[in-house]
PDB file of C-alpha atoms in Angstrom:
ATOM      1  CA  UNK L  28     104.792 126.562  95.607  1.00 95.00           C
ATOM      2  CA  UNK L  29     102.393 124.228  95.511  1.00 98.00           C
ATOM      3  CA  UNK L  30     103.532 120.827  94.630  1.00 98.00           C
ATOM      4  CA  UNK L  31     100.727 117.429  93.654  1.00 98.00           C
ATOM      5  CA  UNK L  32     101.699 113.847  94.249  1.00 98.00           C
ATOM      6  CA  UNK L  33      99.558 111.788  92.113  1.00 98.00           C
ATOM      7  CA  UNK L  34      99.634 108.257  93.305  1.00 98.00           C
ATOM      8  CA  UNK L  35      97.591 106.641  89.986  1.00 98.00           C
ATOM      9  CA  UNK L  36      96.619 104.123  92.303  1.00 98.00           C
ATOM     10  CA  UNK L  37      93.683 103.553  94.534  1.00 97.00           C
ATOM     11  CA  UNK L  38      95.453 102.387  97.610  1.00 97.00           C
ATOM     12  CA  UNK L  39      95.638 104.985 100.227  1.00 97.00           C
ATOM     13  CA  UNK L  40      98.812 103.306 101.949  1.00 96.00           C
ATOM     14  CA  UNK L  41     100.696 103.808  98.576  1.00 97.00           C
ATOM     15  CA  UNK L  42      99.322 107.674  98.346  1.00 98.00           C
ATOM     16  CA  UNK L  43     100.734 107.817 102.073  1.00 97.00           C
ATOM     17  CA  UNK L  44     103.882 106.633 101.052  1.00 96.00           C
ATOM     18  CA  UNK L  45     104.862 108.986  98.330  1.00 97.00           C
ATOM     19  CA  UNK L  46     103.188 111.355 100.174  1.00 98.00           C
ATOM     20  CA  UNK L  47     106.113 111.290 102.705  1.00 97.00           C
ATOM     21  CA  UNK L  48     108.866 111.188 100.514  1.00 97.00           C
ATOM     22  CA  UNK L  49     108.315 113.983  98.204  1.00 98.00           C
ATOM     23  CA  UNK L  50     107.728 116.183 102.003  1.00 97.00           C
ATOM     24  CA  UNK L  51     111.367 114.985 102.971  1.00 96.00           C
ATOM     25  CA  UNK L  52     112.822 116.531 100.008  1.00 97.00           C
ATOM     26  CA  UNK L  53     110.419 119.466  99.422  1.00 95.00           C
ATOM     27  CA  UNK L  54     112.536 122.201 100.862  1.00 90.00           C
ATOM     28  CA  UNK L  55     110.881 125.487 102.730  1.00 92.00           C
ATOM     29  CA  UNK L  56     108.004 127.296 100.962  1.00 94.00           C
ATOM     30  CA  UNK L  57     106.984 124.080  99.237  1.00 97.00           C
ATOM     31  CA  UNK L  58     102.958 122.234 100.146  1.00 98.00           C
ATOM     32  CA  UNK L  59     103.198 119.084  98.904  1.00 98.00           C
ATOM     33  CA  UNK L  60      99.524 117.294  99.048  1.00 97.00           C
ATOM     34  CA  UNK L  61      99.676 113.245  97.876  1.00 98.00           C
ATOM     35  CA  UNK L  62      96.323 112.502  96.369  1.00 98.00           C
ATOM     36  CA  UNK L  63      95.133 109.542  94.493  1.00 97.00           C
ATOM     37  CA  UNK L  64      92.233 109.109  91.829  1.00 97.00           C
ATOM     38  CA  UNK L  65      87.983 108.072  92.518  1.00 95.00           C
ATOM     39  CA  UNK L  66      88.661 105.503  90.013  1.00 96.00           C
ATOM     40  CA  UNK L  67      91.294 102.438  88.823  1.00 97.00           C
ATOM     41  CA  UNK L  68      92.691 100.133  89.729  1.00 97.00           C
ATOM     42  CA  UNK L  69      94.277  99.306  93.103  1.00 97.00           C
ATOM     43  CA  UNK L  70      97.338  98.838  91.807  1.00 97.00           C
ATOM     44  CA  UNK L  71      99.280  99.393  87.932  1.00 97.00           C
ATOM     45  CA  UNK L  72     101.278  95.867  86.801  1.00 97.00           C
ATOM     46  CA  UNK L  73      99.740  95.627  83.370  1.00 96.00           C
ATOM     47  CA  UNK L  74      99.343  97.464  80.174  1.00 96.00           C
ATOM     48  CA  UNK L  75      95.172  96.806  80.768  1.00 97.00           C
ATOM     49  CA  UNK L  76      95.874  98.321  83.961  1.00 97.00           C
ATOM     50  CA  UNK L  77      97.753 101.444  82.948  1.00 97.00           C
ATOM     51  CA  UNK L  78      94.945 102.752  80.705  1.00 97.00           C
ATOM     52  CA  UNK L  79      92.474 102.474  83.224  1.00 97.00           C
ATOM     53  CA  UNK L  80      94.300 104.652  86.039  1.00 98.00           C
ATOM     54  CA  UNK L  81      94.581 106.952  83.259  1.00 97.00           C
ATOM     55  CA  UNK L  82      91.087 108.377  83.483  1.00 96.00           C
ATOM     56  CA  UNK L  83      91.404 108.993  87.020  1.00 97.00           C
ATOM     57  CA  UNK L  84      94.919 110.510  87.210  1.00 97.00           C
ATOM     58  CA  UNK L  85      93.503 113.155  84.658  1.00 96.00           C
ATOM     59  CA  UNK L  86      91.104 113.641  87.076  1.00 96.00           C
ATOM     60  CA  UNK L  87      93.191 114.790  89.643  1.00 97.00           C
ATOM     61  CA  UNK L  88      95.397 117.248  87.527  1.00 97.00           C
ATOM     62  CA  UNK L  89      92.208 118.682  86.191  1.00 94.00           C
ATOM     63  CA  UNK L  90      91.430 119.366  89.697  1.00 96.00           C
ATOM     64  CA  UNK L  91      94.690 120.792  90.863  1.00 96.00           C
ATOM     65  CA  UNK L  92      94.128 123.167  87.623  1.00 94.00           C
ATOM     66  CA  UNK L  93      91.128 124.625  88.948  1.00 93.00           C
ATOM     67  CA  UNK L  94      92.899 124.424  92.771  1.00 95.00           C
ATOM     68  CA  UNK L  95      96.221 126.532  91.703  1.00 95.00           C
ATOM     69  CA  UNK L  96      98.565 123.685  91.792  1.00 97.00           C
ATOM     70  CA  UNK L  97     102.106 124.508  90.594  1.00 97.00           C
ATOM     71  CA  UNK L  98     103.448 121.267  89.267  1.00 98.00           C
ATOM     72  CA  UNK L  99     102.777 117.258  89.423  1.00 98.00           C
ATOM     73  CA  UNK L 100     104.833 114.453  90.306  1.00 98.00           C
ATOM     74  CA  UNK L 101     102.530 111.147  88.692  1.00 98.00           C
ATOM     75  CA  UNK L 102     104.054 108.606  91.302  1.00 98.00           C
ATOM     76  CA  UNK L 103     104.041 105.029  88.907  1.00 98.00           C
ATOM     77  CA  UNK L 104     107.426 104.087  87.194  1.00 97.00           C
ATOM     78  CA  UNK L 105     105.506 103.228  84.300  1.00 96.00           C
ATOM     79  CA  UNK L 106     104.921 107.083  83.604  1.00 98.00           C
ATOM     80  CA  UNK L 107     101.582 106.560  82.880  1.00 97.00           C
ATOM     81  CA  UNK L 108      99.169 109.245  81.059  1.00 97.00           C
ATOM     82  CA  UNK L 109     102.353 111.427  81.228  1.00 97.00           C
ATOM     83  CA  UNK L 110     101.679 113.246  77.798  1.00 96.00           C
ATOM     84  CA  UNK L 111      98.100 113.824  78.609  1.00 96.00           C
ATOM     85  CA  UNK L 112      98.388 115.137  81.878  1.00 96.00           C
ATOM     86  CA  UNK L 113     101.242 117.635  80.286  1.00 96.00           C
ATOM     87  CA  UNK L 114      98.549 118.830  78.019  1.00 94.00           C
ATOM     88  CA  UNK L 115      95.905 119.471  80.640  1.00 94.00           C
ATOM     89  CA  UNK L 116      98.786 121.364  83.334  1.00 95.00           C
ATOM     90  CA  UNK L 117      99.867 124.941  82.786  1.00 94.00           C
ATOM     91  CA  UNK L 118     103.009 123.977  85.255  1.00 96.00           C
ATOM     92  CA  UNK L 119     105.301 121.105  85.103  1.00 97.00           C
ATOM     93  CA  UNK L 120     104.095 117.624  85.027  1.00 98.00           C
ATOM     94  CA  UNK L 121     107.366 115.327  85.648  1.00 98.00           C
ATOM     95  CA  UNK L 122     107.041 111.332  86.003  1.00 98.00           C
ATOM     96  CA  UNK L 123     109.537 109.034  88.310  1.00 98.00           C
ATOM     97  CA  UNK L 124     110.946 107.422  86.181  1.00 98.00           C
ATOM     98  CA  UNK L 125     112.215 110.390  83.424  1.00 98.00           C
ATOM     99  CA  UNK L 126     113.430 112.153  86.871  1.00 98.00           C
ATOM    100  CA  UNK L 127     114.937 108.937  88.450  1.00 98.00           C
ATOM    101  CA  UNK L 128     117.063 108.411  85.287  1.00 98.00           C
ATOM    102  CA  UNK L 129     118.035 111.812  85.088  1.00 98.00           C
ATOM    103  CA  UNK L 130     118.981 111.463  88.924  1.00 98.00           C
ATOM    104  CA  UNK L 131     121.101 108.428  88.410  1.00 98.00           C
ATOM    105  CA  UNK L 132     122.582 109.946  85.632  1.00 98.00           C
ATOM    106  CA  UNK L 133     124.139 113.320  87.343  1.00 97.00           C
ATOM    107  CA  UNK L 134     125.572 111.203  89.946  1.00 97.00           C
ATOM    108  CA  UNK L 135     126.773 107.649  87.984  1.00 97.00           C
ATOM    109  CA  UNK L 136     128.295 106.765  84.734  1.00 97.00           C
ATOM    110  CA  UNK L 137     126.063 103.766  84.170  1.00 98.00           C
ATOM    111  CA  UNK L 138     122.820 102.675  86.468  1.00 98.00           C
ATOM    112  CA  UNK L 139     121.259  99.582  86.966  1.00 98.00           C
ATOM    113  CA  UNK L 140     116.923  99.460  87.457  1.00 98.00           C
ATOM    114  CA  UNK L 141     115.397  97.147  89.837  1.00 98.00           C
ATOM    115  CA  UNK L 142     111.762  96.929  89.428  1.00 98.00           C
ATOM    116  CA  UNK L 143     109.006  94.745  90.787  1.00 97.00           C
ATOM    117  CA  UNK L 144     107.369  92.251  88.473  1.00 96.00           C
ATOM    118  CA  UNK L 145     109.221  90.802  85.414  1.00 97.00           C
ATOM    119  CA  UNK L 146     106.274  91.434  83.071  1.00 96.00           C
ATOM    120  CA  UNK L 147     107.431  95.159  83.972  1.00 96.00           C
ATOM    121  CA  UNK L 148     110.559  94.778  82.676  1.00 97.00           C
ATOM    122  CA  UNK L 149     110.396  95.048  79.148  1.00 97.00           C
ATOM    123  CA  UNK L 150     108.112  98.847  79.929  1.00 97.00           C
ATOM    124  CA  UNK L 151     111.237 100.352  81.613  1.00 98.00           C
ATOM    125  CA  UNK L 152     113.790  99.286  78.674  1.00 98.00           C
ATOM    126  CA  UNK L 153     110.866 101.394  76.279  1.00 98.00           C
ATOM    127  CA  UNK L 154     111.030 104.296  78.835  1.00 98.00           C
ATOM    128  CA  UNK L 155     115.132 104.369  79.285  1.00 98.00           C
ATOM    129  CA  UNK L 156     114.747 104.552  75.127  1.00 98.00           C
ATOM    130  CA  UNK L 157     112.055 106.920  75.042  1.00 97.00           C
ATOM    131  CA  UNK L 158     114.118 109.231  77.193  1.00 98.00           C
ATOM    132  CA  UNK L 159     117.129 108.685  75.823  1.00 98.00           C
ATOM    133  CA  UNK L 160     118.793 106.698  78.667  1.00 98.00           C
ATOM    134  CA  UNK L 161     119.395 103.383  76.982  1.00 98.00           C
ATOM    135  CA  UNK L 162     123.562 103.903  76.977  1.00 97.00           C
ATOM    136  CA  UNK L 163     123.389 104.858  80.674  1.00 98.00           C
ATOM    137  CA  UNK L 164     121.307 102.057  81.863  1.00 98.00           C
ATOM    138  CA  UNK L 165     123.475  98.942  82.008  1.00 98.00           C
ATOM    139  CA  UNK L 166     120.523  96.903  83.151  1.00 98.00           C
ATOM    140  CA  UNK L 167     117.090  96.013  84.100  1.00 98.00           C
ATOM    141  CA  UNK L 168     116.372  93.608  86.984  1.00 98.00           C
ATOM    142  CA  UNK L 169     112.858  92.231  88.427  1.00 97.00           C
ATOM    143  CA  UNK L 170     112.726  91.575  92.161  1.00 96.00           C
ATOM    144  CA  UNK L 171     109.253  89.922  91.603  1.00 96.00           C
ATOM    145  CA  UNK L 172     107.479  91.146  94.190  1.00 96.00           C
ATOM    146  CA  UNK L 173     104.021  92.572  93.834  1.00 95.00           C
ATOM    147  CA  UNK L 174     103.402  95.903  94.648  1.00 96.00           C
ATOM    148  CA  UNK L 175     100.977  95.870  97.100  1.00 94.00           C
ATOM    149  CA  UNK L 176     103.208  93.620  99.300  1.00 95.00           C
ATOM    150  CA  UNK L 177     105.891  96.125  99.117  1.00 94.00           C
ATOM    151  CA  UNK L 178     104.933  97.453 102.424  1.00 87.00           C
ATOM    152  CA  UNK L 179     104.288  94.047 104.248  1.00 79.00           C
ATOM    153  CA  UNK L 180     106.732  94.240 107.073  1.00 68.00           C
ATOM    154  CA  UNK L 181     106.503  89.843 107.360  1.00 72.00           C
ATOM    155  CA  UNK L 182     107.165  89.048 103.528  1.00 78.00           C
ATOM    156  CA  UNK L 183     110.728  90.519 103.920  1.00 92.00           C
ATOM    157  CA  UNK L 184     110.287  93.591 100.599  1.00 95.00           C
ATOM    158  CA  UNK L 185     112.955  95.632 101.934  1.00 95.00           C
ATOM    159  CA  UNK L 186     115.441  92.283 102.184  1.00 95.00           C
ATOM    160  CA  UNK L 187     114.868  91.198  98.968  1.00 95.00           C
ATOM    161  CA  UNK L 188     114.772  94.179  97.165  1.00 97.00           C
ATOM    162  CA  UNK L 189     118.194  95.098  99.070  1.00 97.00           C
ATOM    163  CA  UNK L 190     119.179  91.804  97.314  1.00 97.00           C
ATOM    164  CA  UNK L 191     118.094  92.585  94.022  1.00 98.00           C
ATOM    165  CA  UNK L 192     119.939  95.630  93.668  1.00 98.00           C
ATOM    166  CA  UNK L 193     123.419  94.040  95.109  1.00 98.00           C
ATOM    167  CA  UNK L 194     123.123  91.593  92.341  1.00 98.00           C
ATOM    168  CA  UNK L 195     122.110  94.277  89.920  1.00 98.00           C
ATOM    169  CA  UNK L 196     124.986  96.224  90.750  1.00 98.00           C
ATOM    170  CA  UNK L 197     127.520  92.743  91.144  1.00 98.00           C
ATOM    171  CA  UNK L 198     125.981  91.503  87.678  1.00 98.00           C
ATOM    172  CA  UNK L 199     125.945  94.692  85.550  1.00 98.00           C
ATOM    173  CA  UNK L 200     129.138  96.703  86.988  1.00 97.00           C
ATOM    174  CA  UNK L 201     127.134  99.669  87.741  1.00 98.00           C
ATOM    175  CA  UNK L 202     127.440 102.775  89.814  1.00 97.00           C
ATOM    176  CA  UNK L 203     124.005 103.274  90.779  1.00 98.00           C
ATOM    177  CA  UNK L 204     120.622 102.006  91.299  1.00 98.00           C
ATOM    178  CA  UNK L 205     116.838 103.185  90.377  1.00 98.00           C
ATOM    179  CA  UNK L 206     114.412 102.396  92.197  1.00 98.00           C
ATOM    180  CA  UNK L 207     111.779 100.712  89.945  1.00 97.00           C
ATOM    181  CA  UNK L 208     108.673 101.290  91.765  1.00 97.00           C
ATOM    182  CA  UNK L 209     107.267 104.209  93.970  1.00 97.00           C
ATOM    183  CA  UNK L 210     106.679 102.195  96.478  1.00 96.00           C
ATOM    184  CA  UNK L 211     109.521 101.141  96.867  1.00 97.00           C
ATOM    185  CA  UNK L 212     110.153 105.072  97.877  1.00 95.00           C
ATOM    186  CA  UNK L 213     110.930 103.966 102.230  1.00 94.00           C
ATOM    187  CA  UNK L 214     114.004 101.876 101.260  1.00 96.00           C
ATOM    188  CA  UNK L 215     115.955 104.820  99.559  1.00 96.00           C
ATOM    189  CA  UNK L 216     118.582 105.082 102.385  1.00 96.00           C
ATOM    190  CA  UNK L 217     118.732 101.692 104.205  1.00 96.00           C
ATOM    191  CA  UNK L 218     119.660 100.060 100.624  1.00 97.00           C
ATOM    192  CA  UNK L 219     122.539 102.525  99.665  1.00 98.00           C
ATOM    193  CA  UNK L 220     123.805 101.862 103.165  1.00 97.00           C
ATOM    194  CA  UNK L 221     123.767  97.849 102.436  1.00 98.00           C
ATOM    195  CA  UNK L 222     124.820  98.380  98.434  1.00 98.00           C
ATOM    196  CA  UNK L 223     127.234 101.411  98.423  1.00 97.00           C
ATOM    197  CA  UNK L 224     126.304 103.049  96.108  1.00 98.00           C
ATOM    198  CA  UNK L 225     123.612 106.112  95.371  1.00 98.00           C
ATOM    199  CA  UNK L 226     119.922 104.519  95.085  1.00 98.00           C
ATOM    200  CA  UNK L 227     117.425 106.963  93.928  1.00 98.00           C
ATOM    201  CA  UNK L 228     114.010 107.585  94.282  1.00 98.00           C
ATOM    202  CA  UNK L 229     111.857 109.078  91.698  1.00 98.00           C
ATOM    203  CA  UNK L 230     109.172 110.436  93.803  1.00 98.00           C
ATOM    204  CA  UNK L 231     112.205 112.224  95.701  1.00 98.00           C
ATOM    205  CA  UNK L 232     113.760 112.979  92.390  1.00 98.00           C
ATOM    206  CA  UNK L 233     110.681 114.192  90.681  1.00 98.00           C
ATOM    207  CA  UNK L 234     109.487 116.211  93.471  1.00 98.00           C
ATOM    208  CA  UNK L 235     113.107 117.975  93.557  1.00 98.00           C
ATOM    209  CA  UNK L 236     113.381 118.803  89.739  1.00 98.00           C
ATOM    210  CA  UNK L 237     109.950 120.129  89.955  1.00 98.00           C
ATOM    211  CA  UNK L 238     110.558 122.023  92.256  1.00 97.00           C
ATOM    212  CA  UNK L 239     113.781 123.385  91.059  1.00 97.00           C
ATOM    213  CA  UNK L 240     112.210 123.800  87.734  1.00 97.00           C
ATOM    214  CA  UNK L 241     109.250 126.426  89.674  1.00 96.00           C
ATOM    215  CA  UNK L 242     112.239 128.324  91.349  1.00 95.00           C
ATOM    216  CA  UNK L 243     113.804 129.002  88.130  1.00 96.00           C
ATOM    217  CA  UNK L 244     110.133 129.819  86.331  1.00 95.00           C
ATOM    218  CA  UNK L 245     111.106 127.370  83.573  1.00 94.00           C
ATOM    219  CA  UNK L 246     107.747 126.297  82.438  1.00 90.00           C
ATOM    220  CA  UNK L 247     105.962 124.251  79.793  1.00 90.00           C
ATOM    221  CA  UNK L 248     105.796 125.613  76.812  1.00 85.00           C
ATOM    222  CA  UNK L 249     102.018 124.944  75.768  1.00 82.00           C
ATOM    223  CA  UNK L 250     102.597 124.621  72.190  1.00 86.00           C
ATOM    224  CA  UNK L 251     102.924 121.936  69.672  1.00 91.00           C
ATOM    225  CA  UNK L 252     102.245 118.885  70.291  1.00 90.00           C
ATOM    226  CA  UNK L 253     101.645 119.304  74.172  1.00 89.00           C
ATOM    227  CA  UNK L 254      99.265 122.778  73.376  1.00 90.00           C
ATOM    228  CA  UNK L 255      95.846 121.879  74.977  1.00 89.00           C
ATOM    229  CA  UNK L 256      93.681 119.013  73.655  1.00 90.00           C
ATOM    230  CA  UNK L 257      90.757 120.684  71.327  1.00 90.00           C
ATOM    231  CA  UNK L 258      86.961 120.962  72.787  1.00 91.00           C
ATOM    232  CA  UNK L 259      85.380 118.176  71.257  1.00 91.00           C
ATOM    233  CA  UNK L 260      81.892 116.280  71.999  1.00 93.00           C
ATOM    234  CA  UNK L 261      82.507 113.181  74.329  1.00 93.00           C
ATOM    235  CA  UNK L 262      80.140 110.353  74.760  1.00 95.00           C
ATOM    236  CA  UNK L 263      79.255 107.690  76.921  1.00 95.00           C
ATOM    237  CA  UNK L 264      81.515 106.639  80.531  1.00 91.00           C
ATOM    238  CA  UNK L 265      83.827 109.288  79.641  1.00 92.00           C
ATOM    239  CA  UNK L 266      81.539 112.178  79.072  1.00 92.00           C
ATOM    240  CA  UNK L 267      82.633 114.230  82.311  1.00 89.00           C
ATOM    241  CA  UNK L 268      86.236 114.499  80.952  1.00 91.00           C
ATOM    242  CA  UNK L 269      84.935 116.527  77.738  1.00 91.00           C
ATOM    243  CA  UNK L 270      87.014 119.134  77.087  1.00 88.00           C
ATOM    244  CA  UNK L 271      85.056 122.658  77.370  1.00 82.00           C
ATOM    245  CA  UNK L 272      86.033 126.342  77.443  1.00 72.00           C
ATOM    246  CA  UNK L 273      82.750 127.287  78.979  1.00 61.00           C
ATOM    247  CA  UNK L 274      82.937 127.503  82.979  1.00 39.00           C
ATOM    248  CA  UNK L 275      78.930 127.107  82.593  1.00 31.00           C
ATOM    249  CA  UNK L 276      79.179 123.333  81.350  1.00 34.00           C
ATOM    250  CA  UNK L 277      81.774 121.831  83.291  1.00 36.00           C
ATOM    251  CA  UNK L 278      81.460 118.949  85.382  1.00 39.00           C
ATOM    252  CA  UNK L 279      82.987 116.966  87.535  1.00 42.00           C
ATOM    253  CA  UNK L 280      85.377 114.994  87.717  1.00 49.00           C
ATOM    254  CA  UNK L 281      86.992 116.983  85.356  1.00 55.00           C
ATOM    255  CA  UNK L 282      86.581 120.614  85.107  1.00 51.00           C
ATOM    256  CA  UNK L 283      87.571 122.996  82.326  1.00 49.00           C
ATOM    257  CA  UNK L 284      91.052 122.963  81.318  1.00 49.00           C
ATOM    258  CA  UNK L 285      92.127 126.743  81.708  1.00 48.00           C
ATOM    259  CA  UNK L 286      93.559 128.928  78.572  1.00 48.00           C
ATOM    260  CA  UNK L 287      97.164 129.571  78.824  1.00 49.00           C
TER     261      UNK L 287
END
């Protein structure tokens, strides 16, 4: 099985990191390969931002189409271009945050979500709805910390995120925490230790139900509204990501999406 970690960000530490998290829980038989797009934004705290990395995490599924990849794990809590990039796979595309509240769920009655900035907030409280998870979630919490200082050993991240999620779980009486951002993916363990309770990961979750998903060959379904987007002409910037039948006019980035 051959498993894709899209970090939709262009930082290559963050792409490291999530690359070593979803190999910790990949099991035997399993290549996981953490990739990141040509294009975006170097990290995803905004709406504005969000659309842009969409373009190049496309681009990376559309690639792993034409490679043979299994399934995809998109590696921002924001679940961005989720939909679109289940449209484009023939396997199972799975975002962290869906799979981290499922996680919490199996294992808690009710879970707290600490997440980095506090413009952030009100985008997980539309996912946990979205997915159905509003009842389970007894509350949203911002550590406000950038992302890109996540993994800055000297401005304390792991600390105060360990701090976050004590008062998440003090404040809102819950049994578990979720991890708001993927790179927050390194303090898993050390902040379950400190909090006890179960923290969870959604790289580590995602990569696990995909996975489990491929064992059991349950598969997308390809029809309705997630069937593959129509060829149509399109212009300008965004030309290479036409959608085309024809092996003889694809380009790159994005090659032609395959028939099902």
């Amino acid at each position: 099985m051959h498993v894709r970690v899209i970090n939709p960000n262009t930082t290559r530490a963050m792409t490291d990191l999530v690359g070593r998290s979803a190999r910790a829980v990949a099991g035997p038989g399993v290549l996981v390969d953490a990739v990141q797009p040509t294009m975006g934004p170097a990290s995803i705290e905004s709406h504005y931002e969000e659309v842009l990395a969409v373009p190049g995490l496309l681009e990376q599924v559309a690639l792993g189409e034409a490679q043979g990849v299994d399934a995809y794990v998109v590696a921002c809590f924001g679940d961005p271009g989720l939909d679109a990039a289940r449209e484009l796979a023939r396997g199972p595309v799975l975002g962290i945050a869906q799979a981290g509240f499922h996680a919490a769920a199996l294992v808690a009655r009710r879970f707290s979500v600490v997440t980095t900035l506090s413009r952030t907030v009100p985008r997980a409280h539309e996912l946990l709805d979205r997915y159905g998870f509003t009842a389970a979630c007894a509350g949203v919490h911002a550590c406000d910390i950038p992302v890109l200082e996540l993994d800055d050993p000297a401005g304390g991240a792991l600390e105060r995120v360990t701090a976050a999620c004590a008062r998440a779980v003090a404040q809102d009486g819950s049994d578990a925490v979720v991890l708001g951002c993927a790179g927050m993916a390194a303090f898993t363990g050390t902040i379950a230790d400190a909090i006890g309770v179960p923290v969870v990961d959604g790289v580590a979750a995602a990569t696990t139900l995909a996975t489990a998903l491929l064992r059991t060959g349950t598969r997308p379904s390809g029809r309705g509204e997630l069937a593959p987007p129509p060829p149509k002409p399109v212009t300008g910037l965004l030309h290479p990501f036409q959608i085309t039948r024809e092996a003889s006019t694809t380009r790159l980035p994005v090659p032609a999406v395959p028939s099902r």
